[in-house]
Short mmCIF file of C-alpha atoms in Angstrom, two decimals:
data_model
loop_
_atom_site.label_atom_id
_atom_site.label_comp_id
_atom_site.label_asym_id
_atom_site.label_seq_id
_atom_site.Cartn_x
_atom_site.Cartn_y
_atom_site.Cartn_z
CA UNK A 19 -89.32 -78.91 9.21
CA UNK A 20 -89.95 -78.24 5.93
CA UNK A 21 -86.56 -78.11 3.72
CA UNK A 22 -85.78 -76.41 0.35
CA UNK A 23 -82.83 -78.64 -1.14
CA UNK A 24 -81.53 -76.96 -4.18
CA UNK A 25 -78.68 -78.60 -5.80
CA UNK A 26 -77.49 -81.00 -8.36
CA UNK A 27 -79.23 -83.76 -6.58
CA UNK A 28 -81.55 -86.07 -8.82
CA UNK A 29 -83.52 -89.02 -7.46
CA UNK A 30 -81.46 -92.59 -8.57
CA UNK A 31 -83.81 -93.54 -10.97
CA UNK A 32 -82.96 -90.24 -13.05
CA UNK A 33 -79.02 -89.83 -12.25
CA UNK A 34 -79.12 -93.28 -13.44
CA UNK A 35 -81.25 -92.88 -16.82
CA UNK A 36 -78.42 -89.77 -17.19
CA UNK A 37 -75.61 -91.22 -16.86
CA UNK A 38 -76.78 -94.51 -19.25
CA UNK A 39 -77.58 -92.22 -21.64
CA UNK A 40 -74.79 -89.67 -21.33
CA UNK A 41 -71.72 -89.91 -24.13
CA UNK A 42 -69.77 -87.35 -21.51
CA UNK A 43 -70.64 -89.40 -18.07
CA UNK A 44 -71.54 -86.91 -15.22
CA UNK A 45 -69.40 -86.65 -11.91
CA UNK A 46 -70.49 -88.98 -9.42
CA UNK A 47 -69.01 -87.14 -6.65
CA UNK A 48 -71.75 -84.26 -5.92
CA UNK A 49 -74.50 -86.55 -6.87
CA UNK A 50 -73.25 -89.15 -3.92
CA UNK A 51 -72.51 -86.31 -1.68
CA UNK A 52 -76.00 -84.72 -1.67
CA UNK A 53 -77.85 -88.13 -1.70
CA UNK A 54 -76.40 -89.40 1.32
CA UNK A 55 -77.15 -86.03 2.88
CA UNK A 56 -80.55 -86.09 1.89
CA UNK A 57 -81.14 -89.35 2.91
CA UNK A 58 -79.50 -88.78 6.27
CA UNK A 59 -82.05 -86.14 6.34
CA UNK A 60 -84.47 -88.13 5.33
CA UNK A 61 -83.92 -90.49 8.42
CA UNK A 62 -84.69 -87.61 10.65
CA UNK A 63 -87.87 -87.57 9.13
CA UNK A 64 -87.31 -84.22 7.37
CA UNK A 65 -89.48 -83.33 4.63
CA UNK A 66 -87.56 -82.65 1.37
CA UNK A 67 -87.98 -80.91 -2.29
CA UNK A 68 -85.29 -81.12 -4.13
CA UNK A 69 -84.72 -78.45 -6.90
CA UNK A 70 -82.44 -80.09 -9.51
CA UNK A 71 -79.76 -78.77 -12.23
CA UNK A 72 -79.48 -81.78 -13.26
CA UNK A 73 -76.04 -82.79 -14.24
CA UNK A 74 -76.18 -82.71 -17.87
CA UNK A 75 -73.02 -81.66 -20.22
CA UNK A 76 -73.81 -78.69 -23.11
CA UNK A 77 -71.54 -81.43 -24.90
CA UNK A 78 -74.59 -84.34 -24.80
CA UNK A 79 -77.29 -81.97 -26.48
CA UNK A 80 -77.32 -83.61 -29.41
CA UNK A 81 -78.62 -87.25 -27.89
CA UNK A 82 -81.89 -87.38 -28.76
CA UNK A 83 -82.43 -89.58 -25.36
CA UNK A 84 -81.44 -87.19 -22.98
CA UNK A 85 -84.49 -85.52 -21.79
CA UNK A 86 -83.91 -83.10 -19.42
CA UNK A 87 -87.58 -83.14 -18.54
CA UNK A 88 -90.11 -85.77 -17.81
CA UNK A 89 -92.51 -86.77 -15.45
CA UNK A 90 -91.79 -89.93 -15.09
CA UNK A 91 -88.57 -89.02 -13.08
CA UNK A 92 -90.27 -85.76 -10.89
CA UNK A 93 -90.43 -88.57 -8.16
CA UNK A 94 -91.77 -88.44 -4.67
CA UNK A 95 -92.44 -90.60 -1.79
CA UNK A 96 -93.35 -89.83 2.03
CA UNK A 97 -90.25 -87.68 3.11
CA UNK A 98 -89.06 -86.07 -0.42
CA UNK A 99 -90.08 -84.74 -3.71
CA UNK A 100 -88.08 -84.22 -6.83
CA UNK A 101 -88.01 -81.84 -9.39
CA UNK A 102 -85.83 -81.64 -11.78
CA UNK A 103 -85.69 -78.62 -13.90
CA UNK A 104 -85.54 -78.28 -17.62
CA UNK A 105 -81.93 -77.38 -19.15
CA UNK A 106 -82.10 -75.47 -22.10
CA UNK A 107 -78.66 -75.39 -23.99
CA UNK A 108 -78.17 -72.25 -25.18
CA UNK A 109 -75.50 -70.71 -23.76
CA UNK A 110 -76.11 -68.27 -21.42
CA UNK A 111 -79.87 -67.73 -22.12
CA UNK A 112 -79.27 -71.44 -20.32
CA UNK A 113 -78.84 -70.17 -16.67
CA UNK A 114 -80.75 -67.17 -17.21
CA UNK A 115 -83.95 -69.69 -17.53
CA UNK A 116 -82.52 -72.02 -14.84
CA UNK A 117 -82.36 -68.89 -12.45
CA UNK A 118 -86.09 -67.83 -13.36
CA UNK A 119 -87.93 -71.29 -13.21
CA UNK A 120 -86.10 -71.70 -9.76
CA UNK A 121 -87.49 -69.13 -8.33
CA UNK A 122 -90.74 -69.63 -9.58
CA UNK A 123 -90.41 -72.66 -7.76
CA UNK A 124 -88.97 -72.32 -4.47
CA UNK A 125 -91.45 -69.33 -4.61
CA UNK A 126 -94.56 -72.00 -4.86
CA UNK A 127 -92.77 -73.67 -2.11
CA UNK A 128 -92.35 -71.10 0.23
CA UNK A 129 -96.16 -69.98 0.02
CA UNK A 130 -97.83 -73.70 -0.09
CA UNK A 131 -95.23 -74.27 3.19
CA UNK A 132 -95.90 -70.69 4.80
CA UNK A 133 -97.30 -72.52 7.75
CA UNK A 134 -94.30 -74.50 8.90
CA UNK A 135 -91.16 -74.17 9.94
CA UNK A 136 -89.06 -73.66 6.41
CA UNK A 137 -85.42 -73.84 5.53
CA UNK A 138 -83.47 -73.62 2.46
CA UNK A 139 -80.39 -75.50 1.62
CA UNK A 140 -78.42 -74.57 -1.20
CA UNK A 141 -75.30 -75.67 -2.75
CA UNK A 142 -73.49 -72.27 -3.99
CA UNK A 143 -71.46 -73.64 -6.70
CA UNK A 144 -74.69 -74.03 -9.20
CA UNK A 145 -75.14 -70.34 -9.16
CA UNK A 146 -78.12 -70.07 -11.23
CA UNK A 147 -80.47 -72.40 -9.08
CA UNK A 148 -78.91 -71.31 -5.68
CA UNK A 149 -79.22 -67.22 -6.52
CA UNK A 150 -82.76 -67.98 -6.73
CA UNK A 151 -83.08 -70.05 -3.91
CA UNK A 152 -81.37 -67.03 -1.60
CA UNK A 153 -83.23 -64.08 -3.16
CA UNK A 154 -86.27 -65.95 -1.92
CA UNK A 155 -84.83 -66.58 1.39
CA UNK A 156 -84.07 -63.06 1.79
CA UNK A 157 -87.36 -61.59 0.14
CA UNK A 158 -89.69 -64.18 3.10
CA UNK A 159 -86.97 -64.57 5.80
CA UNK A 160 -86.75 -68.27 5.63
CA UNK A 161 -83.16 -69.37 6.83
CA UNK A 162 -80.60 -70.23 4.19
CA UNK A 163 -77.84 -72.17 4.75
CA UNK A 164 -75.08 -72.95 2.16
CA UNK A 165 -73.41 -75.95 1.50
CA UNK A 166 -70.08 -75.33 0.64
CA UNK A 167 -68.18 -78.35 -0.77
CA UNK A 168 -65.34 -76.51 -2.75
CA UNK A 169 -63.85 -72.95 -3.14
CA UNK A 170 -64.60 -71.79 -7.05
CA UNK A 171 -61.10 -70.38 -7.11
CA UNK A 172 -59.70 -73.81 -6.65
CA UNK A 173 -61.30 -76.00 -8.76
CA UNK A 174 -60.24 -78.28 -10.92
CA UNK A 175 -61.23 -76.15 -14.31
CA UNK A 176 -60.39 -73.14 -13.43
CA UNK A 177 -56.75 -73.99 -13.72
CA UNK A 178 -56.64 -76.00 -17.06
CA UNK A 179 -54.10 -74.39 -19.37
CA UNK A 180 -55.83 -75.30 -22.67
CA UNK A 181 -58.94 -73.48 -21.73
CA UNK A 182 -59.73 -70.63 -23.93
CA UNK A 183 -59.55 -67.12 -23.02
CA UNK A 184 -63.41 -66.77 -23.57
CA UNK A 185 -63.92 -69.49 -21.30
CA UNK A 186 -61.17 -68.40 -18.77
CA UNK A 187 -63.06 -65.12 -18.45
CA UNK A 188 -66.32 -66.88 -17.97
CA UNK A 189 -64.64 -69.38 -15.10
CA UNK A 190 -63.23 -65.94 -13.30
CA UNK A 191 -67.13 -64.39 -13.71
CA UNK A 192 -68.36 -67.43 -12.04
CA UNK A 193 -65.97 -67.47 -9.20
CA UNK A 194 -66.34 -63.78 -8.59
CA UNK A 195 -70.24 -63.89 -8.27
CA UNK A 196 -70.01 -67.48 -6.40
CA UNK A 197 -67.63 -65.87 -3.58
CA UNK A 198 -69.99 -62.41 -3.39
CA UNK A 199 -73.25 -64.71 -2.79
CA UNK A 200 -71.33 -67.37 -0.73
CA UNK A 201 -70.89 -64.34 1.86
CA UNK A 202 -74.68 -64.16 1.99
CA UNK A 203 -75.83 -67.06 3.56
CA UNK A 204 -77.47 -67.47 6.93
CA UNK A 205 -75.23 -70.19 8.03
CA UNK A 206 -72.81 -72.64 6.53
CA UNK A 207 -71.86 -76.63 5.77
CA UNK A 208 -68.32 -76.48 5.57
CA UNK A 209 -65.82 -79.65 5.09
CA UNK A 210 -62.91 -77.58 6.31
CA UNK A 211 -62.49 -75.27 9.18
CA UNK A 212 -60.26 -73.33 6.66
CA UNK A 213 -63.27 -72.59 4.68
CA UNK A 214 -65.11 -70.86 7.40
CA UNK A 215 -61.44 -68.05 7.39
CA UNK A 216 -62.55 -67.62 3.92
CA UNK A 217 -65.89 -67.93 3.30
CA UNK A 218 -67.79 -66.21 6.59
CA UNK A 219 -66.13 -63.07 7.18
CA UNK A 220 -69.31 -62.32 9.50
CA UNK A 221 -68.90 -64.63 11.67
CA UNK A 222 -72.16 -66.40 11.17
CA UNK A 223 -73.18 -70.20 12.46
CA UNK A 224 -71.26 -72.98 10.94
CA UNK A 225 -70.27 -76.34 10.60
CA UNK A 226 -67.62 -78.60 9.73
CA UNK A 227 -68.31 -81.85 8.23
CA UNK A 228 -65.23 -83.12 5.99
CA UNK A 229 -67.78 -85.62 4.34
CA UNK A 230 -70.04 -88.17 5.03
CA UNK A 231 -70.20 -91.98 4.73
CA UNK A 232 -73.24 -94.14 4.15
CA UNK A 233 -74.45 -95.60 7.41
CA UNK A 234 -75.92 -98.81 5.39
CA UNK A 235 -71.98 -99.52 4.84
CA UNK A 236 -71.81 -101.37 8.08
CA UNK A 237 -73.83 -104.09 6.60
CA UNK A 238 -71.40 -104.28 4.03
CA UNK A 239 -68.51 -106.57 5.05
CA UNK A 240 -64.90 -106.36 3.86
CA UNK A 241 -63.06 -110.06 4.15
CA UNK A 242 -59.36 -110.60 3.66
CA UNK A 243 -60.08 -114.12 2.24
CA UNK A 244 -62.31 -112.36 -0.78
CA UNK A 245 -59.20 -109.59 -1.41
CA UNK A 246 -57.05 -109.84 -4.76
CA UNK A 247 -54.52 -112.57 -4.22
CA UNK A 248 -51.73 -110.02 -6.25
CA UNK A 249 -51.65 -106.72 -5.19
CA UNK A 250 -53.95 -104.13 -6.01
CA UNK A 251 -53.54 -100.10 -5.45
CA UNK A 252 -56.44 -97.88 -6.42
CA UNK A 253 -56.73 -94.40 -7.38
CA UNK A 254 -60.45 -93.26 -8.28
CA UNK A 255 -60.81 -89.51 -8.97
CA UNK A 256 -60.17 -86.81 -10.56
CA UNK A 257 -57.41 -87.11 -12.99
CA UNK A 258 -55.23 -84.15 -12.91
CA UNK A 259 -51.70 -83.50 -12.44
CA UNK A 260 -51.95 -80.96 -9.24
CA UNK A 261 -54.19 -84.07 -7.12
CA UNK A 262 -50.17 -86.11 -7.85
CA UNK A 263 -51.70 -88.42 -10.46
CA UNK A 264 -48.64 -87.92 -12.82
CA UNK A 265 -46.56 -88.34 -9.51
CA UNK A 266 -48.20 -91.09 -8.33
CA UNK A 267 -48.03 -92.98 -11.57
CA UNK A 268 -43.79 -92.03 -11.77
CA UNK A 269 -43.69 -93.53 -8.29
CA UNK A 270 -45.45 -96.62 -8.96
CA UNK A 271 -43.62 -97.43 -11.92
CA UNK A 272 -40.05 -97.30 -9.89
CA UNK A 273 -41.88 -100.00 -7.84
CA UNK A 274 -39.76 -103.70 -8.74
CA UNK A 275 -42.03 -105.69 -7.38
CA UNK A 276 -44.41 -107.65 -10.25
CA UNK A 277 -46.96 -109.25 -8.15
CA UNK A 278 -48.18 -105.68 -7.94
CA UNK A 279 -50.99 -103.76 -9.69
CA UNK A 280 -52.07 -99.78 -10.20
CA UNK A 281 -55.77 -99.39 -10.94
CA UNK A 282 -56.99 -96.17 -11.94
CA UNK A 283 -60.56 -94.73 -12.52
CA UNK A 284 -61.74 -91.18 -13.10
CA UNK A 285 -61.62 -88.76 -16.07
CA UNK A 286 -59.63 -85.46 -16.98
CA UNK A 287 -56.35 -84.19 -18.09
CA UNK A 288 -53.93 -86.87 -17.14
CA UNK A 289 -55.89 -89.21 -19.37
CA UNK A 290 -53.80 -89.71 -22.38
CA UNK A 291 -50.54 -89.43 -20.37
CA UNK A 292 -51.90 -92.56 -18.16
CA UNK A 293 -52.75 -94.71 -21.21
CA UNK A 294 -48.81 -94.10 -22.49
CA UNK A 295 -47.80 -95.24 -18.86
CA UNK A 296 -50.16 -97.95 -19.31
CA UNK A 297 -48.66 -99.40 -22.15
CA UNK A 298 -45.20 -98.60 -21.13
CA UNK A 299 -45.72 -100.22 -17.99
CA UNK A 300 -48.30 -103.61 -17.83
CA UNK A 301 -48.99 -103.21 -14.16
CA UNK A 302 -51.17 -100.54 -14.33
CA UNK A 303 -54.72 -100.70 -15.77
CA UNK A 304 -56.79 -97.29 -16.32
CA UNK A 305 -60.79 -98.27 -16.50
CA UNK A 306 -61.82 -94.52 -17.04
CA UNK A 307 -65.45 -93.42 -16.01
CA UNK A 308 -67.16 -96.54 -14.24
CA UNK A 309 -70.62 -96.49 -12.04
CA UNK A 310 -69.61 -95.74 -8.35
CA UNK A 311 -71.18 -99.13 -7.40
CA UNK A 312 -68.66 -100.97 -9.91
CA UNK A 313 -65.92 -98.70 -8.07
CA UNK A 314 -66.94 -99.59 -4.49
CA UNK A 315 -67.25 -103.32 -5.03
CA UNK A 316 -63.37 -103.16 -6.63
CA UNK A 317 -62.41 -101.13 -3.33
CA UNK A 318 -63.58 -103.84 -0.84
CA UNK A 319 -61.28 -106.45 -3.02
CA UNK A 320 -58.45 -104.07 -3.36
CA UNK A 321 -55.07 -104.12 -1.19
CA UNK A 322 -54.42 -100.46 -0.60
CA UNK A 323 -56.76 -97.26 -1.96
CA UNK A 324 -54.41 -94.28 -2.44
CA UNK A 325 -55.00 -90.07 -3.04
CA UNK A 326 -51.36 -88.24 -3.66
CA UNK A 327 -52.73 -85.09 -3.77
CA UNK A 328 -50.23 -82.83 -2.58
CA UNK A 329 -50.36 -81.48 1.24
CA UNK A 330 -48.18 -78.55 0.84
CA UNK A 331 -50.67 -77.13 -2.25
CA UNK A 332 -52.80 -73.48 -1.24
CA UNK A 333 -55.90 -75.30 -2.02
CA UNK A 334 -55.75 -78.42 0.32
CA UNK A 335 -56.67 -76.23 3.34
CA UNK A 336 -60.17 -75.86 1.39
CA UNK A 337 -61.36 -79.42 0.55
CA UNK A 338 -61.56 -82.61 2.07
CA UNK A 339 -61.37 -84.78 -1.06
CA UNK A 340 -64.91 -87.23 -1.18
CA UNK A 341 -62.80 -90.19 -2.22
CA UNK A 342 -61.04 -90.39 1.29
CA UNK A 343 -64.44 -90.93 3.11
CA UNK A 344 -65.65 -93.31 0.17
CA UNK A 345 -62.10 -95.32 0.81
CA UNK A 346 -62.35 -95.37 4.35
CA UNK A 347 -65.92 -96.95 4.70
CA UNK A 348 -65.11 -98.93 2.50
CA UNK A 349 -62.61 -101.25 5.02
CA UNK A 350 -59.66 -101.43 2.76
CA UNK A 351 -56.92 -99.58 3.94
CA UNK A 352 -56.44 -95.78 3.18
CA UNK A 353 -52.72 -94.53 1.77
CA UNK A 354 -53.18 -89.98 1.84
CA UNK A 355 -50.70 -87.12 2.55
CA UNK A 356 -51.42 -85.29 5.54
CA UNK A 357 -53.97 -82.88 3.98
CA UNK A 358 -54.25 -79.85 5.48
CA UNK A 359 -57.83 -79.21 5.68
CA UNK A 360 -57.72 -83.30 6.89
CA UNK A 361 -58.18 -83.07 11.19
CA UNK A 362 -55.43 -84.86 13.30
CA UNK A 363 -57.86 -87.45 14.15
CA UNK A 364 -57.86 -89.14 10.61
CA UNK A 365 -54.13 -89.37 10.94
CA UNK A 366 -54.80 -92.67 14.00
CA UNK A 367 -56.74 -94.99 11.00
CA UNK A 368 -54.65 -93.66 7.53
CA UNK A 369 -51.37 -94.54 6.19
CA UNK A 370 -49.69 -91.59 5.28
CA UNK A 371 -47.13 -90.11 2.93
CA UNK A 372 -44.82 -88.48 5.16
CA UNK A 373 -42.58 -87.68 2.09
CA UNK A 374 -43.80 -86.25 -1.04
CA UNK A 375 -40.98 -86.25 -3.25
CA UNK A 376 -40.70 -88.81 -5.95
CA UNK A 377 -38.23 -91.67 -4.09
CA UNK A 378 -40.87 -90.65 -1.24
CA UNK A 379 -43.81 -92.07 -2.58
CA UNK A 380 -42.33 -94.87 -3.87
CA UNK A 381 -40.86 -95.80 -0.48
CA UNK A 382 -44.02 -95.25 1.75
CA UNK A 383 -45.58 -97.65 -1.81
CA UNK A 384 -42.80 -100.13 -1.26
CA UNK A 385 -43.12 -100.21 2.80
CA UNK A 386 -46.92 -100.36 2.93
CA UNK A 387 -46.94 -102.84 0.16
CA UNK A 388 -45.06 -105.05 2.62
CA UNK A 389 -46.85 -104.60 5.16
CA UNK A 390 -48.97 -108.53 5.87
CA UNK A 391 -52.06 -108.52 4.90
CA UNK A 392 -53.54 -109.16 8.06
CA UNK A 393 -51.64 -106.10 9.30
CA UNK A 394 -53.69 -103.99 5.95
CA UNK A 395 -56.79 -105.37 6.88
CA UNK A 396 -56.91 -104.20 10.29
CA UNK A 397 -55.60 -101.04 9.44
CA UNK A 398 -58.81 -100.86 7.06
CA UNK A 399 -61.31 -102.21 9.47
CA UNK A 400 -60.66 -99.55 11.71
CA UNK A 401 -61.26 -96.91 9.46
CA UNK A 402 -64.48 -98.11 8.50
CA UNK A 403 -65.56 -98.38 12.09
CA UNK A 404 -64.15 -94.75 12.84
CA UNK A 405 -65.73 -92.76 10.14
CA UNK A 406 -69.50 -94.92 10.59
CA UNK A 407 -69.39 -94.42 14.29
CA UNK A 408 -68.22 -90.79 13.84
CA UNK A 409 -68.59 -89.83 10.38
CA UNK A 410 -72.35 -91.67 9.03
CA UNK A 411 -74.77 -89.44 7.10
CA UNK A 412 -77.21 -89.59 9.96
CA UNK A 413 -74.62 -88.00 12.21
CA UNK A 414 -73.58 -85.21 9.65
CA UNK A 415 -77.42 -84.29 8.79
CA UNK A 416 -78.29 -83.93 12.60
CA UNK A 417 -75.73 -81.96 12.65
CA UNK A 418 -76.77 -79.70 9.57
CA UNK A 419 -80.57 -79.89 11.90
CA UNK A 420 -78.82 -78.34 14.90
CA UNK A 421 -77.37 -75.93 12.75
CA UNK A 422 -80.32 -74.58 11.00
CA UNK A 423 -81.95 -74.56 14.81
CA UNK A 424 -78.96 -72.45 16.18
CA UNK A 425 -79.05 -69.77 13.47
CA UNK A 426 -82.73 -69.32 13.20
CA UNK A 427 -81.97 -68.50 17.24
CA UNK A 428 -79.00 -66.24 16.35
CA UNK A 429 -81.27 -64.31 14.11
CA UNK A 430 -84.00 -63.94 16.37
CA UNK A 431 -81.12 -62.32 18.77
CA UNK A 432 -79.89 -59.96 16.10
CA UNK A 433 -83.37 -58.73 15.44
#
């Protein structure tokens, strides 16, 4: 099969001359997500282009050594080809360009591929790549299938309070037009079977994922005698006050116990509050934006990896945060709340926060924190074997394949 992959996905070599070069750092999140996906892909010997927005901030135009552009990094090998589009930062005229040289694009696509089976993927949330992408699905009837990895709504930005109203405005724009073209899709990638309620009114062929995890990670072993002798909690993520990050941080610091350490890495508003708490409080360290690589390694050496977001918030049924599958493989034992878009099966190899109040997380802290470390360690092992047995980005892809299979069939049926 021939497969359209439109996204914010960029081949390593560029991500990484991006990020290098980058005074705002781009998230790591969605460019891990859609690699492992197209890799898993990749595996099943699926033939890839990848149409790239790449990740770069308005806020970095004035580095001379980002280029947006270059053929050096329009890679390709056997199984995918990259190319990454040119950003032009001038405000809207910005995605009114990204939205025309996409289609331009995935139109040269569609007619040097006419003779195969075709499918495009598209990740909804970069609206001016993906718009393109499905008007030429619709225009040549090539299946389109949307991956949907967060509800515009519910994002992070869209409820800052020191955005501006200008801004606010645009944010609600965006959302509006991401929801109406969300609707449109063929069939869905979902990580929640909440999203589906939402999101697919009609019914159409879907699956749920949660995540994926890198099936190489099983080479990757985590040993209790190579752990932090003190011991270490990490948060990595997003850093804002509705994920429990200020809560988390309150809780911590109630802890008594010395020997004891709160790592945190990630970026946004909680930033200059956890620097105060940082020098209030000499147990915690916060390292800010650091390569995912640097993150994982710290992980495997860590005592307990923790995400307080809050279970009883509107927008947990609709994401199934990317750090739980990241602290899972990783072997290291897994402290959540019982997310509600999280499946009952996750609950058998996760320590959870079964009280959310203040003197609740700082209890479950102070329990698991006693736990032996043998105890931990198995606890993490576990996980890791769960989620590469179950959860690997070989698994998830075939299941994306089956999925494009199953409505290309339902189609054929409605016509």
């Amino acid at each position: 099969m021939k497969i359209l992959y439109v996204s914010s996905l960029c081949s390593d070599t560029y991500f990484q001359h991006i990020y290098e070069n980058s005074r705002i750092k781009p998230q790591q999140q969605a460019q891990k997500f859609h690699s492992l996906l197209s890799k898993g892909l990749m595996d099943l010997k699926q033939n890839l282009y990848v149409l790239s927005r790449p990740p770069t901030q308005q806020l970095n135009k004035k580095l001379k050594n980002i280029k947006t552009k270059e053929s050096n990094f329009n890679e390709s090998n056997s199984f995918v080809t990259y190319n990454h589009l040119k950003i032009v930062n001038f405000s809207m005229f910005k995605h009114i360009y990204l939205f025309i040289t996409c289609f331009f694009n995935a139109l040269q696509w569609n007619f040097k591929n006419r003779k195969y089976e075709r499918a495009i993927i598209s990740d909804p949330l970069n609206l001016s790549v993906s718009m393109a992408a499905l008007l030429i699905a619709k225009i040549f009837k090539v299946k389109s299938t949307a991956i949907i990895t967060d509800i515009p709504a519910y994002m992070e930005y869209t409820t800052i309070k020191k955005e501006s109203f200008p801004r606010k405005l645009f944010l609600n724009c965006y959302s509006g037009i991401c929801n109406f073209f969300m609707q449109r899709y063929d069939s869905y990638i979902f990580l929640t079977e909440q999203m589906n309620d939402l999101i697919n009114p009609s019914n159409r062929p879907y699956v749920v994922i949660e995540g994926l995890v890198d099936v190489n990670m099983r080479n990757t072993p985590n040993i209790l005698e190579d752990k932090y002798k003190e011991k270490i909690v990490i948060y990595a993520g997003a850093l804002y006050e509705k994920y429990g990050v200020k809560k988390l941080l309150q809780a911590f610091m109630a802890l008594k116990e010395s020997n004891t350490k709160l790592w945190i890495y990630g970026a946004g508003e909680m930033e200059e509050y956890i620097k105060k708490c940082e020098i209030e409080d000499n147990r915690i360290k916060f390292f800010g934006v650091m390569p995912n690589e640097h993150i994982v390694n710290e992980q495997l050496k860590a005592t307990v990896l923790v995400n307080p977001r809050p279970s009883y918030e509107e927008f947990t049924k609709y994401s199934f945060p990317s750090k739980n599958m990241e602290y899972m493989v990783s072997g290291t034992p897994v402290l959540t709340t019982p997310l509600q878009g999280m499946p009952y099966e996750y609950n058998d190899y996760v320590y959870l926060f079964e009280d959310e109040t203040l003197a609740g997380i700082t209890r479950t802290l102070e329990n698991i924190l006693g736990k032996k470390r043998e105890e931990l360690h198995e606890k993490g092992v576990k996980a890791k074997e769960f989620v590469i047995r179950e959860k690997n980005n070989q698994i998830q892809a075939n299941k994306i394949i089956c999925l494009i299979k199953s409505s290309k069939q339902a189609r054929l049926q409605i016509n």
